[in-house]
CSV table of C-alpha atoms and ligand atoms in Angstrom, one decimal:
chain,number,residue,atom,x,y,z
A,1,UNK,CA,120.3,148.1,133.9
A,2,UNK,CA,119.1,144.6,134.7
A,3,UNK,CA,121.5,142.1,133.1
A,4,UNK,CA,121.2,138.4,133.0
A,5,UNK,CA,124.5,136.5,132.7
A,6,UNK,CA,125.2,132.9,132.0
A,7,UNK,CA,128.1,130.7,130.9
A,8,UNK,CA,129.1,127.1,130.3
A,9,UNK,CA,132.1,125.5,132.1
A,10,UNK,CA,134.6,127.2,129.7
A,11,UNK,CA,133.2,130.6,130.5
A,12,UNK,CA,132.6,130.1,134.2
A,13,UNK,CA,135.6,131.9,135.5
A,14,UNK,CA,135.1,134.9,133.1
A,15,UNK,CA,131.4,135.0,134.1
A,16,UNK,CA,132.3,135.3,137.8
A,17,UNK,CA,134.6,138.2,137.1
A,18,UNK,CA,132.3,140.0,134.7
A,19,UNK,CA,129.3,139.7,137.1
A,20,UNK,CA,131.4,141.2,139.9
A,21,UNK,CA,132.5,144.1,137.6
A,22,UNK,CA,128.9,144.7,136.7
A,23,UNK,CA,127.7,144.7,140.3
A,24,UNK,CA,130.4,147.1,141.2
A,25,UNK,CA,129.1,149.4,138.5
A,26,UNK,CA,125.6,149.3,140.2
A,27,UNK,CA,123.9,147.1,137.6
A,28,UNK,CA,121.4,144.6,138.7
A,29,UNK,CA,122.9,141.2,137.8
A,30,UNK,CA,120.9,138.0,137.5
A,31,UNK,CA,123.5,135.1,137.5
A,32,UNK,CA,121.8,132.2,135.7
A,33,UNK,CA,124.7,129.8,136.1
A,34,UNK,CA,126.6,127.7,135.6
A,35,UNK,CA,127.7,127.5,139.2
A,36,UNK,CA,131.1,125.8,138.9
A,37,UNK,CA,133.6,124.7,136.2
A,38,UNK,CA,132.1,121.2,135.7
A,39,UNK,CA,131.1,120.4,132.1
A,40,UNK,CA,127.6,121.5,131.1
A,41,UNK,CA,125.9,122.3,127.8
A,42,UNK,CA,125.9,125.8,126.4
A,43,UNK,CA,122.4,125.7,124.9
A,44,UNK,CA,120.9,125.1,128.4
A,45,UNK,CA,122.7,128.1,129.7
A,46,UNK,CA,122.0,130.3,126.7
A,47,UNK,CA,118.3,129.5,127.0
A,48,UNK,CA,118.0,130.8,130.6
A,49,UNK,CA,119.7,134.2,130.4
A,50,UNK,CA,118.7,135.0,126.8
A,51,UNK,CA,115.2,133.8,127.7
A,52,UNK,CA,115.0,136.6,130.3
A,53,UNK,CA,115.6,139.1,127.5
A,54,UNK,CA,113.1,137.4,125.2
A,55,UNK,CA,110.4,137.5,127.9
A,56,UNK,CA,111.2,141.1,128.9
A,57,UNK,CA,112.5,140.1,132.3
A,58,UNK,CA,115.9,141.6,131.8
A,59,UNK,CA,117.2,144.5,129.7
A,60,UNK,CA,120.2,142.6,128.4
A,61,UNK,CA,122.0,139.3,128.7
A,62,UNK,CA,125.7,138.4,128.5
A,63,UNK,CA,126.6,134.8,127.5
A,64,UNK,CA,130.0,133.3,127.7
A,65,UNK,CA,131.4,130.0,126.4
A,66,UNK,CA,134.7,128.9,124.9
A,67,UNK,CA,134.3,130.6,121.6
A,68,UNK,CA,131.0,132.4,122.0
A,69,UNK,CA,129.8,130.7,118.9
A,70,UNK,CA,127.5,128.1,120.5
A,71,UNK,CA,125.9,130.6,122.8
A,72,UNK,CA,125.2,133.0,119.9
A,73,UNK,CA,123.7,130.3,117.7
A,74,UNK,CA,121.5,129.1,120.6
A,75,UNK,CA,120.4,132.5,121.8
A,76,UNK,CA,119.4,133.7,118.3
A,77,UNK,CA,116.7,131.0,118.3
A,78,UNK,CA,114.8,132.9,120.9
A,79,UNK,CA,112.0,135.3,119.9
A,80,UNK,CA,113.2,139.0,120.0
A,81,UNK,CA,116.8,138.1,120.8
A,82,UNK,CA,119.5,139.8,118.7
A,83,UNK,CA,122.7,138.1,120.0
A,84,UNK,CA,126.1,139.3,118.8
A,85,UNK,CA,129.4,137.5,119.2
A,86,UNK,CA,132.0,140.2,119.8
A,87,UNK,CA,135.8,139.9,119.9
A,88,UNK,CA,136.7,143.6,120.2
A,89,UNK,CA,135.3,147.0,121.2
A,90,UNK,CA,134.5,148.0,117.6
A,91,UNK,CA,132.3,145.0,116.9
A,92,UNK,CA,130.6,145.5,120.3
A,93,UNK,CA,129.9,149.2,119.5
A,94,UNK,CA,128.6,148.4,116.0
A,95,UNK,CA,126.4,145.6,117.3
A,96,UNK,CA,124.6,148.2,119.4
A,97,UNK,CA,124.7,151.1,116.9
A,98,UNK,CA,123.5,149.1,113.9
A,99,UNK,CA,122.0,145.9,115.2
A,100,UNK,CA,120.5,146.9,118.5
A,101,UNK,CA,122.0,143.7,119.9
A,102,UNK,CA,120.3,142.9,123.2
A,103,UNK,CA,122.5,139.8,124.0
A,104,UNK,CA,126.3,139.9,124.0
A,105,UNK,CA,128.2,136.6,123.5
A,106,UNK,CA,131.8,136.4,124.5
A,107,UNK,CA,134.7,133.9,123.8
A,108,UNK,CA,136.4,133.1,127.1
A,109,UNK,CA,139.0,130.9,125.5
A,110,UNK,CA,140.1,133.4,122.9
A,111,UNK,CA,140.5,136.7,124.8
A,112,UNK,CA,141.7,137.8,128.2
A,113,UNK,CA,139.8,139.4,131.1
A,114,UNK,CA,140.9,143.0,130.4
A,115,UNK,CA,139.6,142.9,126.8
A,116,UNK,CA,136.4,141.2,128.0
A,117,UNK,CA,135.8,144.0,130.4
A,118,UNK,CA,136.4,146.6,127.7
A,119,UNK,CA,134.0,144.9,125.3
A,120,UNK,CA,131.3,144.6,128.0
A,121,UNK,CA,131.5,148.2,129.0
A,122,UNK,CA,131.5,149.5,125.4
A,123,UNK,CA,128.6,147.3,124.6
A,124,UNK,CA,126.6,148.6,127.6
A,125,UNK,CA,127.4,152.2,126.9
A,126,UNK,CA,126.7,152.4,123.2
A,127,UNK,CA,123.3,153.4,122.0
A,128,UNK,CA,121.3,152.1,119.0
A,129,UNK,CA,121.4,154.7,116.2
A,130,UNK,CA,117.9,154.0,114.9
A,131,UNK,CA,117.1,155.5,111.5
A,132,UNK,CA,117.9,153.2,108.6
A,133,UNK,CA,119.0,150.6,111.0
A,134,UNK,CA,115.6,150.5,112.7
A,135,UNK,CA,114.0,149.5,109.3
A,136,UNK,CA,116.5,146.6,109.1
A,137,UNK,CA,115.7,145.5,112.6
A,138,UNK,CA,112.0,145.5,111.8
A,139,UNK,CA,112.8,143.2,108.8
A,140,UNK,CA,114.5,140.8,111.1
A,141,UNK,CA,111.4,140.8,113.3
A,142,UNK,CA,109.3,140.0,110.2
A,143,UNK,CA,111.5,137.0,109.3
A,144,UNK,CA,111.0,135.8,112.8
A,145,UNK,CA,107.2,136.2,112.6
A,146,UNK,CA,107.0,134.4,109.2
A,147,UNK,CA,109.2,131.5,110.3
A,148,UNK,CA,108.5,131.1,114.0
A,149,UNK,CA,104.7,131.5,114.4
A,150,UNK,CA,103.1,131.5,117.8
B,1,LIG,C1,132.6,123.5,125.1
B,1,LIG,O1,133.6,122.5,125.0
B,1,LIG,C2,132.7,124.4,123.9
B,1,LIG,O2,132.3,123.7,122.8
B,1,LIG,C3,131.8,125.6,124.2
B,1,LIG,O3,132.3,126.3,125.3
B,1,LIG,C4,131.7,126.6,123.0
B,1,LIG,O4,133.0,127.0,122.6
B,1,LIG,C5,130.8,126.3,122.0
B,1,LIG,O5,130.5,127.0,121.0
Protein backbone atom coordinates (compact mmCIF):
# COMPACT_ATOMS: atom_id res chain seq x y z
CA UNK A 1 0.00 0.00 0.00
CA UNK A 2 1.26 3.53 -0.68
CA UNK A 3 1.05 5.54 2.54
CA UNK A 4 1.86 9.21 3.00
CA UNK A 5 2.86 10.21 6.51
CA UNK A 6 3.38 13.58 8.13
CA UNK A 7 3.65 15.11 11.57
CA UNK A 8 4.25 18.36 13.35
CA UNK A 9 7.09 18.72 15.85
CA UNK A 10 5.15 16.95 18.62
CA UNK A 11 4.61 13.92 16.42
CA UNK A 12 8.03 13.90 14.78
CA UNK A 13 9.61 11.12 16.83
CA UNK A 14 6.54 8.86 16.56
CA UNK A 15 6.39 9.53 12.80
CA UNK A 16 9.96 8.34 12.35
CA UNK A 17 9.23 5.12 14.20
CA UNK A 18 5.93 4.44 12.46
CA UNK A 19 7.47 5.13 9.03
CA UNK A 20 10.25 2.63 9.79
CA UNK A 21 7.73 0.02 10.95
CA UNK A 22 5.69 0.50 7.74
CA UNK A 23 8.76 0.24 5.50
CA UNK A 24 9.76 -2.96 7.27
CA UNK A 25 6.27 -4.27 6.50
CA UNK A 26 6.93 -3.58 2.77
CA UNK A 27 4.61 -0.59 2.45
CA UNK A 28 5.66 2.24 0.14
CA UNK A 29 6.03 5.19 2.52
CA UNK A 30 6.07 8.82 1.40
CA UNK A 31 7.47 10.87 4.29
CA UNK A 32 6.06 14.39 3.91
CA UNK A 33 7.86 15.84 6.95
CA UNK A 34 8.41 17.47 9.27
CA UNK A 35 12.10 16.68 9.17
CA UNK A 36 13.10 17.53 12.75
CA UNK A 37 11.58 18.40 16.12
CA UNK A 38 11.57 22.17 15.55
CA UNK A 39 8.21 23.84 15.93
CA UNK A 40 6.00 23.85 12.83
CA UNK A 41 2.28 24.23 12.10
CA UNK A 42 0.13 21.10 11.87
CA UNK A 43 -2.20 22.41 9.11
CA UNK A 44 0.80 22.74 6.76
CA UNK A 45 1.78 19.16 7.46
CA UNK A 46 -1.78 17.78 7.26
CA UNK A 47 -2.28 19.46 3.89
CA UNK A 48 0.68 17.68 2.28
CA UNK A 49 0.08 14.05 3.29
CA UNK A 50 -3.74 14.14 3.29
CA UNK A 51 -3.51 16.07 0.00
CA UNK A 52 -1.88 13.00 -1.55
CA UNK A 53 -4.97 10.95 -0.62
CA UNK A 54 -7.31 13.69 -1.82
CA UNK A 55 -5.53 13.74 -5.21
CA UNK A 56 -5.38 9.95 -5.47
CA UNK A 57 -1.59 9.92 -5.22
CA UNK A 58 -1.53 7.73 -2.10
CA UNK A 59 -3.89 5.03 -0.85
CA UNK A 60 -3.81 6.25 2.74
CA UNK A 61 -2.24 8.87 4.97
CA UNK A 62 -1.19 8.88 8.61
CA UNK A 63 -0.93 12.22 10.43
CA UNK A 64 0.55 12.69 13.88
CA UNK A 65 0.50 15.72 16.17
CA UNK A 66 0.32 16.14 19.95
CA UNK A 67 -3.36 15.30 20.29
CA UNK A 68 -4.26 14.30 16.73
CA UNK A 69 -7.05 16.87 16.92
CA UNK A 70 -5.54 19.64 14.81
CA UNK A 71 -4.44 17.18 12.15
CA UNK A 72 -7.91 15.65 11.89
CA UNK A 73 -9.68 19.00 11.73
CA UNK A 74 -7.33 20.22 8.99
CA UNK A 75 -7.33 16.99 6.96
CA UNK A 76 -11.12 16.80 6.88
CA UNK A 77 -11.19 20.09 4.94
CA UNK A 78 -9.73 18.30 1.92
CA UNK A 79 -12.00 16.85 -0.75
CA UNK A 80 -12.51 13.10 -0.45
CA UNK A 81 -10.64 12.84 2.83
CA UNK A 82 -12.23 10.93 5.70
CA UNK A 83 -9.81 11.46 8.56
CA UNK A 84 -10.32 9.64 11.86
CA UNK A 85 -8.62 10.41 15.15
CA UNK A 86 -8.07 7.09 16.93
CA UNK A 87 -6.85 6.35 20.45
CA UNK A 88 -7.25 2.58 20.49
CA UNK A 89 -7.55 -0.45 18.23
CA UNK A 90 -11.35 -0.57 18.40
CA UNK A 91 -11.87 2.97 17.12
CA UNK A 92 -9.24 2.30 14.43
CA UNK A 93 -11.12 -0.81 13.28
CA UNK A 94 -14.52 0.90 13.40
CA UNK A 95 -13.18 3.91 11.47
CA UNK A 96 -12.39 1.48 8.64
CA UNK A 97 -15.42 -0.82 8.91
CA UNK A 98 -18.04 1.90 9.20
CA UNK A 99 -16.46 5.14 7.97
CA UNK A 100 -14.00 3.91 5.33
CA UNK A 101 -11.45 6.29 6.87
CA UNK A 102 -8.63 6.94 4.44
CA UNK A 103 -6.57 9.11 6.80
CA UNK A 104 -5.55 8.09 10.32
CA UNK A 105 -4.74 10.80 12.89
CA UNK A 106 -2.77 9.91 15.98
CA UNK A 107 -1.99 11.64 19.32
CA UNK A 108 1.74 11.29 20.00
CA UNK A 109 1.51 13.07 23.36
CA UNK A 110 -1.23 10.84 24.73
CA UNK A 111 -0.26 7.26 23.90
CA UNK A 112 2.96 5.27 23.67
CA UNK A 113 4.70 3.73 20.68
CA UNK A 114 3.48 0.18 21.21
CA UNK A 115 -0.17 1.25 21.17
CA UNK A 116 0.49 3.54 18.20
CA UNK A 117 1.88 0.56 16.28
CA UNK A 118 -1.13 -1.60 17.20
CA UNK A 119 -3.54 1.13 16.07
CA UNK A 120 -1.73 1.63 12.76
CA UNK A 121 -1.65 -2.10 12.00
CA UNK A 122 -5.32 -2.64 12.91
CA UNK A 123 -6.31 0.34 10.80
CA UNK A 124 -4.37 -0.88 7.75
CA UNK A 125 -5.65 -4.46 8.05
CA UNK A 126 -9.34 -3.70 8.55
CA UNK A 127 -11.62 -3.55 5.53
CA UNK A 128 -14.62 -1.29 4.90
CA UNK A 129 -17.85 -3.23 5.44
CA UNK A 130 -19.85 -1.41 2.75
CA UNK A 131 -23.63 -2.07 2.74
CA UNK A 132 -25.53 0.46 4.83
CA UNK A 133 -22.25 2.20 5.62
CA UNK A 134 -21.64 2.89 1.91
CA UNK A 135 -24.91 4.83 1.76
CA UNK A 136 -23.73 7.01 4.63
CA UNK A 137 -20.35 7.63 3.03
CA UNK A 138 -22.16 8.73 -0.13
CA UNK A 139 -24.16 11.19 1.97
CA UNK A 140 -20.94 12.65 3.34
CA UNK A 141 -19.71 13.08 -0.23
CA UNK A 142 -22.98 14.87 -1.07
CA UNK A 143 -22.48 17.31 1.82
CA UNK A 144 -18.99 17.99 0.47
CA UNK A 145 -20.34 18.58 -3.05
CA UNK A 146 -23.06 20.95 -1.83
CA UNK A 147 -20.76 22.98 0.39
CA UNK A 148 -17.41 22.89 -1.37
CA UNK A 149 -18.16 23.40 -5.07
CA UNK A 150 -15.39 23.21 -7.66
C1 LIG B 1 1.30 21.83 19.02
O1 LIG B 1 1.70 22.52 20.15
C2 LIG B 1 -0.05 21.15 19.25
O2 LIG B 1 -1.03 22.11 19.36
C3 LIG B 1 -0.34 20.16 18.14
O3 LIG B 1 0.64 19.17 18.12
C4 LIG B 1 -1.66 19.44 18.21
O4 LIG B 1 -1.85 18.82 19.44
C5 LIG B 1 -2.83 20.22 17.75
O5 LIG B 1 -3.95 19.75 17.68
